Amino acid sequence: MTATGPRNAPDVVDVVALGESMVTFLPSRPGRLADVPSFDRAIGGAESNVACVLAAAGHSARWISGVGSDGFGDHLVETIGAYGVDVTAVRRDPARPTGVYFRTAGDRATDAHEVAYYRAGSAASAMAAGNVDLTAARAGRVLHLTGITAALSGGCRGLLRELTAPRPGRPLVSFDVNHRPGLWPDGDGPHVLLELARGADLVFVGADEAQEVWGPHGAETVRRALPGPATLVVKQGGHGVTVFDAGHVTFVPAPHVDVVAAVGAGDAFAAGFLSATLRDLPMKARLRHGHLWAAAALTVPGDLAVPPPAASRGGAAPRPAWIAHADRLAALDDGAWGRLRLGPGWTQAAAATEEVPTP
């Protein structure tokens, strides 16, 4: 599979990412939300995360969403724009607020983790095919969507159906299932997500996630449930990732990662895979870049790093040195890849002569 789509129009970018981003408040110390005295402000949003990571890596990216005409909306637009992301198609809504949420400091996989969302009736939930710039959404080599958007409202669901519908000249449609059970109280999630995934060209889904949503167990069974997408990426946690593409099946094990914070890895994996797809790299390299970019997120606190100075001046940043470092790691033989161990600071080792830190 190769990223295709319109390339000559003046407003065409490498990737368009459409979906809600919210202001997130991170606790100043561990503990229950009831006990945390103060919070630090950040941003959170699967689609904008992908756009920011790609822009910081030197790709042109556009984020499309809705935000309120409020200070939180200003913060989102300014922060995401600082990565070099085009935010000109973001709709400002004077009648609806920007979504926010609060979370605890603990591991999201534990029962002690708490998240309090204040997104009902948000500006992004009002997105629909009639109020979103569809021309801007389609003016990319890749259009990246997630199942989160479809859960926000009927209008958002209709928008994603419009963008995943077959039509001549549409961009390569990338869809991350991103099932969030709490957003689907009516129980429609499995049916809607399956419909949207079947309409995409490239689908990302976790093996455990697919089992929870649709019931199939194992990568091959997931492929039988989703035979339509040209490329299906099934993430199998620390074990690795299997991709089905053009009749071929490719598995790449995950490297060992010394995790600092288990957040942002899924979005970073998608960004790494999309970056390698845009560069038309071989499938094994695409999967390895997905792993490496996920490791870059796992070995730093939070979802996103500070934007590079070049990006803050407008336009995508030059490709950073660590991408060339990742290219060298992605080209390792299978034995060296299997011994690879990545810890905090590995992306700063771009000038290292020995690329393989091993146990």
PDB file of N, CA and C in Angstrom, residues 24-61:
ATOM      1  N   THR A  24      -6.370  19.170  28.715  1.00  0.00           N
ATOM      2  CA  THR A  24      -6.295  18.174  29.778  1.00  0.00           C
ATOM      3  C   THR A  24      -5.554  18.751  30.975  1.00  0.00           C
ATOM      4  N   PHE A  25      -6.023  18.399  32.154  1.00  0.00           N
ATOM      5  CA  PHE A  25      -5.408  18.872  33.387  1.00  0.00           C
ATOM      6  C   PHE A  25      -4.762  17.688  34.097  1.00  0.00           C
ATOM      7  N   LEU A  26      -3.434  17.777  34.241  1.00  0.00           N
ATOM      8  CA  LEU A  26      -2.630  16.699  34.801  1.00  0.00           C
ATOM      9  C   LEU A  26      -2.323  17.007  36.259  1.00  0.00           C
ATOM     10  N   PRO A  27      -2.465  16.046  37.146  1.00  0.00           N
ATOM     11  CA  PRO A  27      -2.309  16.310  38.581  1.00  0.00           C
ATOM     12  C   PRO A  27      -0.886  16.654  38.963  1.00  0.00           C
ATOM     13  N   SER A  28      -0.771  17.520  39.946  1.00  0.00           N
ATOM     14  CA  SER A  28       0.552  17.914  40.437  1.00  0.00           C
ATOM     15  C   SER A  28       1.174  16.842  41.321  1.00  0.00           C
ATOM     16  N   ARG A  29       0.374  15.857  41.749  1.00  0.00           N
ATOM     17  CA  ARG A  29       0.904  14.767  42.572  1.00  0.00           C
ATOM     18  C   ARG A  29      -0.019  13.562  42.446  1.00  0.00           C
ATOM     19  N   PRO A  30       0.453  12.366  42.783  1.00  0.00           N
ATOM     20  CA  PRO A  30      -0.409  11.185  42.736  1.00  0.00           C
ATOM     21  C   PRO A  30      -1.547  11.282  43.748  1.00  0.00           C
ATOM     22  N   GLY A  31      -2.571  10.484  43.508  1.00  0.00           N
ATOM     23  CA  GLY A  31      -3.691  10.447  44.442  1.00  0.00           C
ATOM     24  C   GLY A  31      -5.021  10.568  43.738  1.00  0.00           C
ATOM     25  N   ARG A  32      -6.091  10.431  44.519  1.00  0.00           N
ATOM     26  CA  ARG A  32      -7.428  10.576  43.976  1.00  0.00           C
ATOM     27  C   ARG A  32      -7.652  12.002  43.479  1.00  0.00           C
ATOM     28  N   LEU A  33      -8.523  12.141  42.482  1.00  0.00           N
ATOM     29  CA  LEU A  33      -8.842  13.482  42.018  1.00  0.00           C
ATOM     30  C   LEU A  33      -9.340  14.352  43.167  1.00  0.00           C
ATOM     31  N   ALA A  34     -10.058  13.747  44.096  1.00  0.00           N
ATOM     32  CA  ALA A  34     -10.579  14.503  45.237  1.00  0.00           C
ATOM     33  C   ALA A  34      -9.476  15.068  46.122  1.00  0.00           C
ATOM     34  N   ASP A  35      -8.278  14.471  46.056  1.00  0.00           N
ATOM     35  CA  ASP A  35      -7.195  14.874  46.943  1.00  0.00           C
ATOM     36  C   ASP A  35      -6.119  15.721  46.274  1.00  0.00           C
ATOM     37  N   VAL A  36      -6.171  15.832  44.940  1.00  0.00           N
ATOM     38  CA  VAL A  36      -5.135  16.578  44.221  1.00  0.00           C
ATOM     39  C   VAL A  36      -5.419  18.075  44.339  1.00  0.00           C
ATOM     40  N   PRO A  37      -4.464  18.853  44.829  1.00  0.00           N
ATOM     41  CA  PRO A  37      -4.743  20.277  45.072  1.00  0.00           C
ATOM     42  C   PRO A  37      -4.609  21.160  43.841  1.00  0.00           C
ATOM     43  N   SER A  38      -3.827  20.711  42.842  1.00  0.00           N
ATOM     44  CA  SER A  38      -3.612  21.566  41.676  1.00  0.00           C
ATOM     45  C   SER A  38      -3.268  20.702  40.465  1.00  0.00           C
ATOM     46  N   PHE A  39      -3.401  21.311  39.293  1.00  0.00           N
ATOM     47  CA  PHE A  39      -3.203  20.587  38.040  1.00  0.00           C
ATOM     48  C   PHE A  39      -2.395  21.449  37.073  1.00  0.00           C
ATOM     49  N   ASP A  40      -1.651  20.782  36.205  1.00  0.00           N
ATOM     50  CA  ASP A  40      -0.945  21.458  35.123  1.00  0.00           C
ATOM     51  C   ASP A  40      -1.729  21.267  33.831  1.00  0.00           C
ATOM     52  N   ARG A  41      -1.745  22.262  32.994  1.00  0.00           N
ATOM     53  CA  ARG A  41      -2.521  22.237  31.763  1.00  0.00           C
ATOM     54  C   ARG A  41      -1.713  21.651  30.608  1.00  0.00           C
ATOM     55  N   ALA A  42      -2.368  20.797  29.822  1.00  0.00           N
ATOM     56  CA  ALA A  42      -1.760  20.241  28.611  1.00  0.00           C
ATOM     57  C   ALA A  42      -2.877  20.076  27.580  1.00  0.00           C
ATOM     58  N   ILE A  43      -2.605  19.362  26.511  1.00  0.00           N
ATOM     59  CA  ILE A  43      -3.642  19.090  25.524  1.00  0.00           C
ATOM     60  C   ILE A  43      -3.718  17.587  25.297  1.00  0.00           C
ATOM     61  N   GLY A  44      -4.882  17.128  24.861  1.00  0.00           N
ATOM     62  CA  GLY A  44      -5.053  15.714  24.577  1.00  0.00           C
ATOM     63  C   GLY A  44      -6.040  15.519  23.444  1.00  0.00           C
ATOM     64  N   GLY A  45      -5.704  14.646  22.536  1.00  0.00           N
ATOM     65  CA  GLY A  45      -6.576  14.349  21.405  1.00  0.00           C
ATOM     66  C   GLY A  45      -5.850  13.415  20.463  1.00  0.00           C
ATOM     67  N   ALA A  46      -6.418  12.250  20.182  1.00  0.00           N
ATOM     68  CA  ALA A  46      -5.720  11.244  19.376  1.00  0.00           C
ATOM     69  C   ALA A  46      -5.321  11.791  18.011  1.00  0.00           C
ATOM     70  N   GLU A  47      -6.248  12.472  17.350  1.00  0.00           N
ATOM     71  CA  GLU A  47      -5.965  12.924  15.987  1.00  0.00           C
ATOM     72  C   GLU A  47      -4.959  14.074  15.975  1.00  0.00           C
ATOM     73  N   SER A  48      -5.134  15.033  16.882  1.00  0.00           N
ATOM     74  CA  SER A  48      -4.172  16.139  16.918  1.00  0.00           C
ATOM     75  C   SER A  48      -2.802  15.653  17.362  1.00  0.00           C
ATOM     76  N   ASN A  49      -2.744  14.623  18.223  1.00  0.00           N
ATOM     77  CA  ASN A  49      -1.443  14.043  18.582  1.00  0.00           C
ATOM     78  C   ASN A  49      -0.714  13.562  17.342  1.00  0.00           C
ATOM     79  N   VAL A  50      -1.430  12.836  16.467  1.00  0.00           N
ATOM     80  CA  VAL A  50      -0.819  12.322  15.239  1.00  0.00           C
ATOM     81  C   VAL A  50      -0.345  13.474  14.366  1.00  0.00           C
ATOM     82  N   ALA A  51      -1.173  14.509  14.222  1.00  0.00           N
ATOM     83  CA  ALA A  51      -0.788  15.655  13.395  1.00  0.00           C
ATOM     84  C   ALA A  51       0.441  16.352  13.955  1.00  0.00           C
ATOM     85  N   CYS A  52       0.485  16.548  15.274  1.00  0.00           N
ATOM     86  CA  CYS A  52       1.622  17.245  15.891  1.00  0.00           C
ATOM     87  C   CYS A  52       2.915  16.454  15.738  1.00  0.00           C
ATOM     88  N   VAL A  53       2.853  15.143  15.975  1.00  0.00           N
ATOM     89  CA  VAL A  53       4.058  14.314  15.863  1.00  0.00           C
ATOM     90  C   VAL A  53       4.571  14.324  14.432  1.00  0.00           C
ATOM     91  N   LEU A  54       3.669  14.211  13.461  1.00  0.00           N
ATOM     92  CA  LEU A  54       4.091  14.212  12.062  1.00  0.00           C
ATOM     93  C   LEU A  54       4.671  15.564  11.652  1.00  0.00           C
ATOM     94  N   ALA A  55       4.042  16.655  12.092  1.00  0.00           N
ATOM     95  CA  ALA A  55       4.567  17.974  11.752  1.00  0.00           C
ATOM     96  C   ALA A  55       5.936  18.195  12.375  1.00  0.00           C
ATOM     97  N   ALA A  56       6.107  17.775  13.630  1.00  0.00           N
ATOM     98  CA  ALA A  56       7.396  17.925  14.290  1.00  0.00           C
ATOM     99  C   ALA A  56       8.469  17.087  13.620  1.00  0.00           C
ATOM    100  N   ALA A  57       8.048  16.022  12.909  1.00  0.00           N
ATOM    101  CA  ALA A  57       9.000  15.167  12.202  1.00  0.00           C
ATOM    102  C   ALA A  57       9.267  15.628  10.780  1.00  0.00           C
ATOM    103  N   GLY A  58       8.677  16.750  10.373  1.00  0.00           N
ATOM    104  CA  GLY A  58       8.986  17.318   9.075  1.00  0.00           C
ATOM    105  C   GLY A  58       7.924  17.147   8.017  1.00  0.00           C
ATOM    106  N   HIS A  59       6.794  16.523   8.331  1.00  0.00           N
ATOM    107  CA  HIS A  59       5.705  16.379   7.373  1.00  0.00           C
ATOM    108  C   HIS A  59       4.777  17.586   7.450  1.00  0.00           C
ATOM    109  N   SER A  60       4.053  17.845   6.377  1.00  0.00           N
ATOM    110  CA  SER A  60       3.016  18.875   6.417  1.00  0.00           C
ATOM    111  C   SER A  60       1.729  18.233   6.915  1.00  0.00           C
ATOM    112  N   ALA A  61       1.068  18.879   7.863  1.00  0.00           N
ATOM    113  CA  ALA A  61      -0.109  18.303   8.498  1.00  0.00           C
ATOM    114  C   ALA A  61      -1.148  19.382   8.757  1.00  0.00           C
TER     115      ALA A  61
END
